[in-house]
Amino acid sequence: MSVSPKAQADTVTRRYLLVAGSSALAVAASAGARMGLARTPAPGSRESLPSKAKPAIGTFGFDVAGMDRSAAPGDDFVRYAVGKWIDTTEIPPDRSSWGSVAIIHRKTSARVRTLIEDVSKARAREGSDNRKIGDYFMSFMDTARIERLGSSPVMPELHAIAAIDSHAQLSAALGGSIRSDVDVLNLGVFYTPRIMSLWVAEDLDDATRYRPYLLQGGLGMPDREYFLGSSPHYATLRSQYVVHIANVLRLAGFTTPQERATRVMALETAIARVHVSVGDTIDVTKANTVWLRSELAAKAPGLDWTAFLTAAGLNDQPRFGAWQPSALAGISRLTASEPLQAWKDYLAFHTIENAAPFLSEAFADEHFAFNGHAVSGTPQQQERWKRGVDHTSDALGQAIGKLYVRKYFPPAAKAQAQGMADNVLKAFAARLDRLDWMGTETKAHAKKKLANFRVMVGYPDRWRDYSGLEIVRGDAYGNWARAGLFEYRRNLAKLGRPVDRSEWFMTPQTVNALFAPSQNSVTLPAAILAPSFFDPNADAAVNYGALGQGLGHEVTHGFDDNGALFDANGNLRNWWTRADMDHFKAEAKRLADQYSAYEPLPGLHIDGEQTSTENIADLGGLATAWDAYRLSLQGRPAPVIEGFTPQQRFFLGFAQNYRAVFRPAALRRQIVTDVLTPAPYRALTVRNLDAWYSAFDVRPGQKLYLPPARRVKIW
Ligand SMILES: [Zn+2]
């Protein structure tokens, strides 16, 4: 899954075409709404996707009862589209937010649980994928054994850390701890609690080969702002974090936990100071730095690089991508300048913290109390089976995906979604032709790039091979640790081989979607093809407003301020004329200003620059989906249904797909750390479309009204 360990606590989907991450849409999710769920089948029911049943939301694809028709669409469109749903929705106690993606995620989790439990009972052949799935899940659910083991599963690692007595040994321990747990461009995941992360992806200058990128990491809170920000909110969290570190060390039997916690906090604060911001991390033009192996000691002095890289299995690599050069150099410097004991305490704390969800209840509860409750505001930890489903999906995602699509994703659903994708691509091509601001030269490149696009629907053509992953019944922690190492080695093994353009970065049961800029491909997993994104029985206007917009969102990522930097072959190369790029940037700036004016929490505005890429994709996606819907009609008139015109249903389908409610801490976290605008504000994209004004008769003087000259049109 694309979910970072911090996000897992909340089951956040990153970038979905619709939701979160990088290019895909990202959504901080959660579910449980009474209105939204009233018509959905009970969890665990075995209905398959396309059925003759009524659409799951509302009578023709959206939730009429969740609207507040006393609101004027032109004054408060979100209120009009989903007001009663907001009023009547309670965020489930184990969630920090709730909305469309979370609702689908809950249903998908219940399905996946049934699949996992069925294969556990069947006790498949030793060594088979099904046996591994069952053993992984049942080991996590075996709480009696986990309680008996206490902290013993991590003791060998803690002893090894305690024995470190030189800088070279520290460097080796740090190198041995890194994993492949980030994916900046495809999934929009760039947080890792480990000191650095290895991301193996296309070389930015030559998309036919892989480059090993090193990225900053090492913080136990979500971002540098949490360590350095001046608001009282962060100050409180900082004191809670020190207490948490001490608690974790005390549970594992460390002496003087308070002193150690103080040292760890001081070290992490120093690391936070050398980190670069989210905005700089996602700016690909700042990320294309190559450091030769032979230059590392000079470019980033401090670490014993030979010891570090040898332990990481990277010492034979001739060149590295330094994604955030100043941060990597800063971290390297700190390994030499800060006391060895502080680093040993730091490594011990993070080893236990990473392991905590797989250790006894005292560890898991302490982990949740800080990461889930204090940081994200979630009152209650998820039920154990839900955590088990997520962890098993992280470890064996494609093996589970194979079972999932066999049962829940019939060929007809795949064909229908593929047909919508074709219309979206056609509509976008026509929009490119009509653009009056883009010169013929740039346009020709854009058309060439679009012709190279691929939309991958449902599941991969070739499934991942898990034969090298050892799963041991009864070893919950060991299974998690080996799965992380297996994934790391799978990525190491890519180095030196040709790029696999059929690779899936998400599992079929992921409720999300993504655009891969180096591959010019859009991935649409089977699980996202469910209401409120898509319902094979729903009115087409609603399907295009929801899933169609999501598809258009992903396609325009190929042409947004990030995607525009990649050419038709997926290389980082500027194919724009100066004048066209200037126009694009000026329009992007106008859109950023529009979003920066929104203030979801008192004093905390949306960062229009940080969310620019995703907002541009939302805008282009919505405009393109509207055209694609009209294409799908093939000249036939569309009916009025229950008093709503096709235009109205299209925009309501869109807005309802972005309904969400947040706990304040979770909303703050998303605003500060995420590249996605929080879901309800994404619905306000409509203000830039002329068709929305005519659909709802929006007039000057109304709160959301923008005069035509202030409506931003990019694609
Ligand atoms: Zn996106």
XYZ file of C-alpha atoms and ligand atoms in Angstrom:
716
model
C 0.000 0.000 0.000
C 0.967 3.532 -0.477
C 0.383 4.401 3.076
C 3.210 5.619 5.248
C 3.525 4.188 8.755
C 2.294 7.439 10.259
C -0.664 7.480 7.979
C -1.511 3.882 8.639
C -2.837 4.797 12.004
C -5.638 6.452 10.142
C -5.791 4.298 7.095
C -5.124 7.266 4.961
C -5.033 6.691 1.287
C -2.471 8.838 -0.385
C -3.127 10.570 -3.641
C -6.033 9.287 -5.158
C -6.968 10.391 -8.307
C -9.068 11.379 -6.201
C -7.369 11.493 -3.064
C -3.950 11.742 -1.789
C -0.381 11.277 -2.464
C 1.348 12.767 -5.231
C -0.139 12.615 -8.422
C -3.011 10.605 -7.589
C -5.739 11.702 -5.495
C -4.988 11.592 -1.914
C -7.494 11.343 0.784
C -7.249 11.352 4.442
C -10.103 9.075 4.953
C -12.520 7.695 7.313
C -16.039 6.516 7.274
C -19.213 5.674 9.015
C -21.677 8.191 7.951
C -25.223 7.313 8.619
C -26.658 8.906 5.532
C -23.972 7.790 3.176
C -24.066 4.249 4.375
C -27.766 3.799 4.848
C -28.174 2.006 1.582
C -24.912 0.096 1.455
C -24.926 -3.618 2.120
C -23.701 -4.796 5.503
C -19.960 -5.298 5.842
C -18.999 -8.774 4.849
C -21.865 -9.275 2.476
C -20.803 -10.901 -0.715
C -22.468 -8.915 -3.404
C -20.399 -8.427 -6.497
C -19.957 -5.093 -8.193
C -22.289 -4.916 -11.116
C -25.650 -6.148 -10.043
C -29.214 -5.326 -10.911
C -29.624 -3.778 -7.489
C -30.308 -0.088 -7.055
C -27.290 2.177 -6.919
C -25.807 2.160 -3.461
C -26.023 5.890 -2.907
C -29.238 7.697 -3.586
C -31.830 6.751 -6.090
C -29.884 7.594 -9.211
C -26.298 7.669 -8.086
C -26.115 10.314 -5.443
C -27.482 10.929 -2.007
C -30.488 13.211 -2.375
C -31.338 12.942 1.316
C -27.874 14.232 2.260
C -28.390 17.525 0.418
C -29.499 20.699 2.150
C -31.842 22.271 -0.359
C -32.431 25.263 1.880
C -28.913 26.479 0.986
C -28.340 28.407 -2.225
C -25.789 26.605 -4.424
C -24.212 29.948 -5.325
C -23.648 30.874 -1.678
C -22.556 27.553 -0.230
C -22.350 24.761 -2.754
C -20.910 22.264 -0.270
C -23.811 22.928 2.098
C -26.313 22.514 -0.746
C -24.737 19.282 -2.022
C -23.931 17.520 1.250
C -25.160 19.700 4.156
C -27.500 17.202 5.789
C -24.925 14.469 5.406
C -22.427 16.658 7.296
C -24.986 17.411 10.007
C -25.840 13.778 10.578
C -22.431 12.185 10.145
C -20.427 11.195 13.168
C -16.791 10.345 12.676
C -16.285 6.789 13.928
C -14.223 6.755 17.125
C -11.370 4.889 15.453
C -11.059 7.493 12.699
C -9.650 10.997 12.484
C -11.867 11.890 9.536
C -14.652 10.385 7.494
C -15.783 10.609 3.911
C -16.259 8.895 0.566
C -12.921 7.152 0.401
C -13.131 5.941 3.974
C -16.598 4.577 3.338
C -15.357 2.551 0.388
C -12.278 1.570 2.351
C -14.404 0.163 5.161
C -16.441 -1.911 2.781
C -13.332 -3.104 0.977
C -11.681 -4.015 4.295
C -14.636 -6.162 5.241
C -14.430 -7.957 1.915
C -10.686 -8.449 2.243
C -11.160 -9.747 5.780
C -13.532 -12.420 4.501
C -11.065 -13.397 1.784
C -8.216 -13.618 4.297
C -10.224 -15.584 6.840
C -11.401 -18.005 4.190
C -7.862 -18.787 3.057
C -6.702 -19.042 6.693
C -9.299 -21.712 7.354
C -8.432 -23.563 4.174
C -4.791 -23.950 5.305
C -3.364 -23.945 1.801
C -0.181 -25.705 0.742
C 2.945 -24.726 2.685
C 4.828 -21.997 0.794
C 1.837 -20.909 -1.325
C 0.665 -17.291 -1.389
C -2.619 -18.240 0.255
C -0.826 -19.976 3.101
C 1.310 -16.859 3.626
C -1.742 -14.603 3.689
C -3.465 -16.780 6.272
C -0.359 -17.201 8.422
C 0.454 -13.482 8.381
C -3.039 -12.473 9.435
C -3.517 -15.205 12.043
C -0.126 -14.431 13.589
C -1.185 -10.813 14.033
C -4.513 -11.929 15.539
C -2.853 -14.338 17.995
C -2.837 -11.851 20.865
C -2.279 -14.499 23.554
C 1.062 -15.389 22.035
C 1.945 -11.744 21.342
C 1.290 -10.911 25.027
C 3.486 -13.771 26.183
C 6.332 -12.561 23.965
C 6.227 -8.985 25.328
C 9.211 -7.051 24.032
C 11.302 -10.153 23.324
C 10.884 -10.006 19.494
C 12.901 -6.752 19.317
C 15.483 -7.621 21.963
C 18.110 -8.962 19.526
C 18.023 -5.630 17.656
C 18.182 -3.636 20.883
C 21.201 -5.646 22.040
C 22.923 -4.972 18.718
C 22.273 -1.230 19.106
C 23.580 -1.280 22.682
C 26.816 -2.851 21.443
C 27.575 -0.002 18.991
C 30.809 1.670 20.078
C 32.174 3.435 17.014
C 31.069 5.860 14.356
C 31.548 3.184 11.692
C 29.217 0.849 13.567
C 26.653 3.617 13.945
C 26.848 4.284 10.192
C 26.308 0.589 9.484
C 23.330 0.430 11.847
C 21.747 3.445 10.140
C 22.403 1.972 6.687
C 20.906 -1.358 7.725
C 17.765 0.362 8.952
C 16.685 2.024 5.715
C 13.814 0.637 3.662
C 11.903 1.445 0.487
C 9.003 3.170 2.170
C 8.558 6.357 0.151
C 7.422 7.064 -3.411
C 7.409 10.757 -4.170
C 6.172 10.964 -7.739
C 3.745 8.076 -8.027
C 2.206 7.822 -4.570
C 3.115 11.139 -3.008
C 4.561 9.423 0.049
C 7.657 11.132 1.373
C 7.544 10.546 5.109
C 9.739 7.896 6.692
C 10.641 7.538 10.372
C 13.927 5.935 9.262
C 16.950 8.183 8.892
C 16.759 8.009 5.095
C 14.727 6.136 2.541
C 15.710 4.425 -0.690
C 13.384 5.040 -3.608
C 14.222 3.108 -6.767
C 12.518 4.790 -9.702
C 13.127 5.968 -13.234
C 16.188 8.132 -13.743
C 14.816 11.657 -14.181
C 17.098 12.138 -17.189
C 16.522 8.730 -18.777
C 13.261 6.950 -18.003
C 14.520 3.687 -19.522
C 16.741 3.017 -16.513
C 16.464 3.101 -12.741
C 18.194 5.492 -10.359
C 18.522 4.870 -6.596
C 17.258 8.012 -4.842
C 18.076 8.777 -1.230
C 15.507 10.857 0.666
C 15.487 12.603 4.024
C 13.845 10.920 7.004
C 14.247 10.202 10.670
C 11.559 12.258 12.405
C 9.083 10.660 14.793
C 6.475 13.361 14.130
C 4.994 13.964 10.645
C 7.009 16.989 9.507
C 9.715 19.472 10.500
C 6.997 21.991 11.380
C 5.978 19.839 14.336
C 9.462 20.312 15.807
C 10.048 23.929 14.850
C 6.624 25.579 14.461
C 5.721 28.266 16.942
C 2.006 27.585 17.434
C 0.839 26.347 20.872
C -0.502 23.223 19.154
C 3.027 22.152 18.235
C 4.452 23.151 21.611
C 1.959 20.832 23.321
C 2.733 17.981 20.946
C 6.457 18.425 21.539
C 6.098 17.942 25.288
C 3.797 14.963 24.686
C 6.374 13.486 22.320
C 9.137 13.571 24.931
C 6.838 11.806 27.403
C 5.969 9.256 24.729
C 9.630 8.515 23.953
C 10.317 7.972 27.648
C 7.262 5.718 27.995
C 8.343 3.560 25.077
C 11.879 3.174 26.429
C 10.583 2.442 29.939
C 8.270 -0.288 28.603
C 11.247 -1.983 26.968
C 13.163 -1.896 30.251
C 15.602 0.958 29.638
C 17.140 2.741 32.624
C 16.912 6.566 32.841
C 14.212 6.818 30.152
C 13.665 10.535 30.830
C 17.283 11.460 30.137
C 17.320 9.342 27.017
C 14.075 10.897 25.783
C 15.542 14.368 26.209
C 18.556 13.362 24.112
C 16.372 11.824 21.391
C 14.231 14.972 21.212
C 17.308 17.189 20.941
C 18.692 15.022 18.143
C 15.399 14.933 16.219
C 15.059 18.682 16.555
C 18.506 19.009 14.985
C 17.413 16.665 12.188
C 14.236 18.724 11.677
C 16.367 21.854 11.233
C 18.214 20.326 8.270
C 15.057 18.893 6.668
C 13.571 20.678 3.677
C 9.858 21.522 3.508
C 7.114 19.500 1.825
C 6.985 22.193 -0.872
C 10.660 21.723 -1.698
C 10.392 17.934 -1.580
C 7.644 17.806 -4.178
C 9.396 20.286 -6.475
C 10.985 17.903 -8.946
C 13.227 20.612 -10.370
C 15.028 20.699 -7.018
C 15.372 16.931 -6.868
C 17.506 16.111 -9.885
C 20.911 16.075 -8.214
C 23.238 13.177 -8.956
C 25.995 12.297 -6.512
C 28.599 9.820 -7.718
C 29.570 7.140 -5.212
C 33.088 8.588 -5.237
C 31.805 12.067 -4.337
C 29.668 11.153 -1.321
C 32.315 11.764 1.339
C 32.980 15.218 -0.105
C 29.376 16.201 -0.908
C 27.948 14.947 2.383
C 30.728 14.518 4.956
C 30.014 12.940 8.313
C 28.661 9.429 7.708
C 31.052 6.565 7.140
C 29.504 6.073 3.724
C 31.217 2.763 3.023
C 29.816 1.280 6.227
C 26.396 2.859 5.594
C 26.076 1.724 1.975
C 27.479 -1.742 2.595
C 24.879 -2.356 5.283
C 22.213 -0.995 2.935
C 23.297 -3.269 0.076
C 24.158 -0.225 -2.035
C 27.942 -0.006 -1.941
C 28.374 -1.182 -5.530
C 26.103 1.537 -6.960
C 28.082 4.079 -9.000
C 25.618 6.963 -8.680
C 22.781 8.141 -6.479
C 19.945 10.599 -6.743
C 20.138 13.064 -3.858
C 16.483 14.141 -3.686
C 17.043 16.747 -0.971
C 20.807 17.355 -1.128
C 20.990 19.868 1.715
C 19.011 17.632 4.061
C 21.054 14.537 3.247
C 24.272 16.482 3.824
C 22.855 17.854 7.088
C 21.868 14.401 8.352
C 25.282 13.024 7.430
C 26.975 15.853 9.335
C 24.862 15.184 12.444
C 25.965 11.551 12.625
C 29.467 12.838 13.359
C 28.683 15.962 15.374
C 26.074 14.583 17.790
C 26.991 12.296 20.707
C 27.070 8.580 19.962
C 24.861 7.885 22.977
C 22.128 10.156 21.591
C 22.177 8.198 18.335
C 22.001 4.876 20.202
C 19.007 6.070 22.227
C 17.445 7.346 19.018
C 17.915 4.020 17.207
C 16.585 2.072 20.185
C 13.491 4.250 20.439
C 12.690 4.051 16.730
C 13.266 0.309 16.608
C 10.663 -0.207 19.319
C 8.340 2.458 17.948
C 8.312 0.868 14.485
C 7.733 -2.560 16.010
C 5.081 -1.460 18.515
C 1.967 -2.365 16.472
C 3.267 -5.968 16.418
C 4.254 -6.199 20.091
C 2.151 -6.669 23.217
C -0.786 -4.454 24.063
C 1.181 -2.062 26.273
C 3.419 -1.154 23.311
C 0.600 -0.986 20.765
C -1.517 1.202 23.063
C 1.338 3.600 23.812
C 2.028 3.821 20.079
C -1.576 4.675 19.317
C -1.932 7.095 22.230
C 0.698 9.343 20.703
C 0.578 8.699 16.954
C -3.140 8.120 16.591
C -4.638 10.167 19.380
C -2.277 13.064 20.092
C -1.019 13.663 16.549
C -4.181 12.895 14.558
C -6.925 13.327 17.134
C -8.361 9.833 16.675
C -10.140 8.810 19.897
C -9.934 5.043 19.528
C -7.626 2.542 17.979
C -9.123 0.523 15.122
C -10.384 -2.932 15.908
C -7.600 -5.451 15.728
C -8.956 -7.259 12.662
C -8.952 -4.010 10.668
C -5.326 -3.415 11.565
C -4.607 -7.020 10.678
C -6.222 -6.624 7.266
C -4.186 -3.466 6.570
C -0.885 -4.983 7.683
C -1.486 -8.180 5.704
C -2.350 -6.047 2.669
C 0.874 -4.088 3.114
C 2.933 -7.270 3.188
C 1.160 -9.405 0.574
C -0.920 -6.868 -1.312
C -0.874 -8.370 -4.778
C -1.485 -11.898 -3.535
C -4.622 -10.618 -1.822
C -5.449 -8.527 -4.868
C -5.542 -11.639 -7.012
C -8.230 -13.099 -4.729
C -10.056 -9.764 -4.593
C -10.485 -9.241 -8.322
C -11.485 -12.834 -8.903
C -14.397 -12.329 -6.549
C -15.350 -8.657 -6.816
C -14.218 -7.271 -10.144
C -16.058 -8.822 -13.075
C -14.936 -8.171 -16.661
C -18.025 -6.005 -17.311
C -16.964 -3.455 -14.682
C -13.475 -3.344 -16.171
C -14.872 -2.773 -19.654
C -17.203 0.015 -18.514
C -14.443 1.864 -16.649
C -12.099 1.434 -19.595
C -14.776 2.962 -21.825
C -15.043 5.988 -19.544
C -11.249 6.314 -19.605
C -11.287 6.318 -23.410
C -13.833 9.144 -23.452
C -11.799 11.132 -20.929
C -8.643 10.797 -23.052
C -10.590 11.806 -26.178
C -12.110 14.776 -24.376
C -8.732 15.931 -23.132
C -7.233 15.666 -26.630
C -10.054 17.840 -27.965
C -9.488 20.382 -25.187
C -5.800 20.537 -26.098
C -6.788 21.298 -29.695
C -9.069 24.111 -28.571
C -6.661 25.774 -26.116
C -6.166 29.323 -27.291
C -3.218 30.153 -25.041
C -0.910 27.324 -26.060
C 1.328 27.676 -29.100
C 1.382 25.082 -31.866
C 4.845 23.847 -30.937
C 3.999 23.068 -27.307
C 0.648 21.694 -28.395
C 2.299 19.199 -30.730
C 4.422 17.890 -27.845
C 1.397 17.691 -25.587
C -0.533 15.688 -28.176
C 2.417 13.350 -28.587
C 2.572 12.882 -24.852
C -1.139 12.168 -24.619
C -0.828 9.570 -27.373
C 1.683 7.721 -25.142
C -0.732 7.594 -22.204
C -1.876 4.291 -20.800
C -4.769 3.743 -18.384
C -4.388 0.532 -16.381
C -7.736 -0.582 -14.965
C -8.413 -3.036 -12.154
C -5.324 -5.172 -11.703
C -1.849 -5.800 -13.149
C -1.226 -8.044 -16.140
C 1.527 -9.839 -14.250
C 1.309 -10.595 -10.518
C 4.156 -10.138 -8.050
C 6.158 -13.187 -7.009
C 6.197 -13.666 -3.231
C 8.116 -16.940 -3.222
C 11.122 -15.212 -1.616
C 9.114 -13.937 1.361
C 9.198 -16.140 4.449
C 6.104 -15.977 6.672
C 6.225 -17.887 9.940
C 3.015 -18.712 11.807
C 3.245 -17.207 15.305
C 5.910 -14.611 14.482
C 3.874 -11.415 13.984
C 6.801 -9.043 14.398
C 9.226 -11.147 12.356
C 6.709 -11.402 9.517
C 6.356 -7.615 9.371
C 10.128 -7.123 9.521
C 10.801 -9.696 6.782
C 8.083 -8.212 4.567
C 9.754 -4.787 4.824
C 13.107 -6.286 3.947
C 11.589 -8.300 1.099
C 10.135 -5.106 -0.375
C 13.487 -3.356 0.054
C 15.366 -6.149 -1.719
C 12.746 -6.262 -4.465
C 13.576 -2.630 -5.136
C 17.339 -3.179 -4.908
C 16.969 -5.922 -7.502
C 15.594 -3.413 -10.027
C 18.917 -1.577 -10.164
C 20.737 -2.303 -13.385
C 17.696 -3.863 -15.063
C 15.472 -2.276 -17.714
C 12.477 -0.358 -16.369
C 9.342 -2.457 -15.928
C 6.582 -0.328 -17.396
C 3.866 -2.734 -16.346
C 4.633 -2.417 -12.617
C 1.705 -1.543 -10.382
C 2.472 0.819 -7.482
C -0.902 0.197 -5.858
C -2.757 -3.001 -5.114
C -6.134 -3.747 -6.748
C -7.840 -3.420 -3.342
C -6.442 0.077 -2.776
C -9.127 2.755 -2.688
C -7.143 5.285 -4.654
C -5.654 5.945 -8.079
C -2.427 7.360 -9.376
C -0.529 8.925 -12.240
C 3.066 7.797 -12.812
C 4.840 10.733 -14.508
C 7.868 8.765 -15.651
C 5.640 6.178 -17.303
C 2.792 8.337 -18.567
C 0.374 5.893 -17.029
C -2.747 6.160 -14.928
C -3.599 3.336 -12.536
C -7.184 2.753 -11.504
C -7.377 -0.090 -8.960
C -10.452 -2.295 -8.813
C -11.467 -1.076 -5.350
C -11.935 2.565 -6.377
C -14.521 1.471 -8.924
C -17.266 1.539 -6.316
C -19.847 4.116 -5.176
C -19.507 7.052 -4.753
C -16.845 7.038 -7.483
C -18.554 4.660 -9.784
C -21.621 2.509 -9.934
C -22.359 0.530 -13.078
C -26.065 1.129 -12.452
C -25.823 4.846 -11.770
C -26.787 7.671 -14.074
C -23.876 8.475 -16.403
C -23.845 12.157 -15.416
C -23.109 11.166 -11.834
C -20.460 8.598 -12.813
C -18.660 11.174 -14.959
C -18.878 13.816 -12.229
C -17.264 11.408 -9.779
C -15.031 8.787 -11.401
C -14.749 10.758 -14.665
C -13.407 13.758 -12.763
C -10.979 11.463 -10.939
C -9.757 10.036 -14.228
C -9.423 13.484 -15.747
C -7.562 14.557 -12.608
C -4.963 11.825 -13.159
C -4.637 12.520 -16.879
C -4.033 16.231 -16.329
C -1.280 15.346 -13.870
C 0.677 14.579 -17.002
C 0.382 18.269 -17.880
C 0.381 20.047 -14.530
C 3.253 22.071 -13.087
C 5.051 18.837 -12.203
C 3.877 16.581 -15.004
C 4.548 19.246 -17.601
C 8.212 18.859 -16.752
C 8.238 15.304 -18.122
C 8.241 14.717 -21.869
C 6.413 12.104 -23.951
C 9.049 9.527 -22.994
C 8.864 10.237 -19.270
C 12.130 12.180 -19.056
C 12.541 15.380 -17.098
C 12.865 17.719 -20.053
C 11.216 21.006 -20.738
C 9.091 20.801 -23.898
C 7.322 24.095 -23.349
C 8.014 27.349 -25.070
C 8.841 30.148 -22.686
C 5.651 32.051 -23.450
C 3.429 29.018 -22.871
C 5.109 28.156 -19.581
C 4.811 31.754 -18.412
C 1.099 31.720 -19.137
C 0.664 28.382 -17.371
C 2.495 29.641 -14.298
C 0.500 32.842 -14.190
C -2.760 30.888 -14.284
C -1.459 28.457 -11.652
C -0.654 31.457 -9.468
C -4.198 32.786 -9.836
C -5.581 29.402 -8.821
C -3.171 29.203 -5.870
C -4.374 32.606 -4.673
C -7.969 31.401 -4.888
C -7.230 28.421 -2.623
C -4.995 30.349 -0.222
C -8.014 32.500 0.606
C -9.805 29.506 2.170
C -9.420 29.278 5.953
C -10.550 25.845 7.231
C -9.347 26.467 10.798
C -9.047 29.852 12.509
C -5.749 31.350 11.392
C -4.829 28.342 9.257
C -5.278 28.891 5.545
C -4.890 26.354 2.785
C -1.436 26.681 1.219
C -2.289 27.355 -2.410
C 1.301 26.732 -3.502
C 1.732 23.433 -1.659
C -1.573 22.145 -3.065
C -1.192 23.738 -6.494
C -0.491 20.561 -8.448
C -3.527 18.766 -7.076
C -5.817 21.766 -7.473
C -4.812 22.192 -11.114
C -5.558 18.496 -11.633
C -8.959 18.874 -9.988
C -9.784 21.791 -12.244
C -8.598 20.147 -15.464
C -10.222 16.884 -14.404
C -13.611 18.460 -13.850
C -13.630 20.357 -17.135
C -12.472 17.268 -19.031
C -15.007 14.985 -17.344
C -17.833 17.316 -18.362
C -16.750 17.074 -21.995
C -16.307 13.304 -21.687
C -19.838 12.976 -20.348
C -21.205 14.855 -23.338
C -19.139 12.654 -25.654
C -20.641 9.578 -24.010
C -24.132 10.767 -24.937
C -23.249 10.528 -28.645
C -25.759 13.234 -29.444
C -28.649 11.665 -27.546
C -30.561 13.991 -25.203
C -30.060 13.322 -21.496
C -33.156 13.219 -19.296
C -34.135 15.287 -16.272
C -34.234 12.917 -13.264
C -36.123 13.735 -10.075
C -36.035 17.383 -11.071
C -32.281 17.545 -11.636
C -30.815 18.368 -15.036
C -27.825 16.392 -16.368
C -25.509 19.346 -15.572
C -26.801 19.498 -12.019
C -26.362 15.762 -11.521
C -22.834 15.949 -12.903
C -21.764 18.663 -10.439
C -23.604 17.050 -7.532
C -21.970 13.704 -8.288
C -18.634 15.512 -8.169
C -19.314 17.385 -4.930
C -20.743 14.389 -3.137
C -17.696 12.366 -4.036
C -15.607 14.849 -2.030
C -17.751 14.929 1.059
C -15.742 14.562 4.238
C -15.700 15.552 7.879
C -12.538 15.939 9.954
C -11.406 16.110 13.537
C -9.535 19.407 13.915
C -6.124 17.765 14.542
C -6.490 15.651 11.418
C -7.582 18.642 9.363
C -4.569 20.614 10.585
C -2.271 17.738 9.786
C -3.571 17.472 6.245
C -3.332 21.208 5.645
C 0.246 21.324 6.942
C 1.664 18.103 5.486
C -0.392 17.117 2.472
C -0.339 18.180 -1.134
C -4.096 17.701 -1.354
C -6.614 20.313 -0.423
C -8.990 18.862 2.202
C -11.887 17.158 0.477
C -14.803 19.546 1.024
C -12.784 22.459 -0.355
C -11.957 20.454 -3.442
C -15.649 20.638 -4.331
C -15.256 24.423 -4.745
C -13.366 23.771 -7.979
C -16.792 24.297 -9.579
C -16.397 28.067 -9.187
C -14.129 28.077 -12.218
C -16.495 26.317 -14.611
C -18.999 28.306 -16.651
C -21.237 25.221 -16.859
C -21.667 25.266 -13.075
C -22.973 28.855 -13.176
C -25.607 27.989 -15.735
C -26.496 24.672 -14.063
C -27.455 26.362 -10.778
C -28.213 29.867 -11.969
C -25.398 31.363 -9.886
C -25.401 35.182 -10.026
C -23.235 38.162 -9.131
C -23.545 38.969 -5.429
C -23.618 35.348 -4.345
C -20.726 34.293 -2.131
C -19.107 31.796 -4.487
C -19.629 33.906 -7.599
C -16.520 34.728 -9.602
C -16.790 37.135 -12.513
C -15.806 35.380 -15.764
C -12.412 37.101 -15.833
C -11.516 35.670 -12.440
C -12.433 32.080 -13.297
C -9.232 30.136 -13.867
C -9.062 28.027 -17.012
C -5.923 26.043 -17.582
C -6.886 22.965 -19.571
Zn -3.651 14.131 -7.876
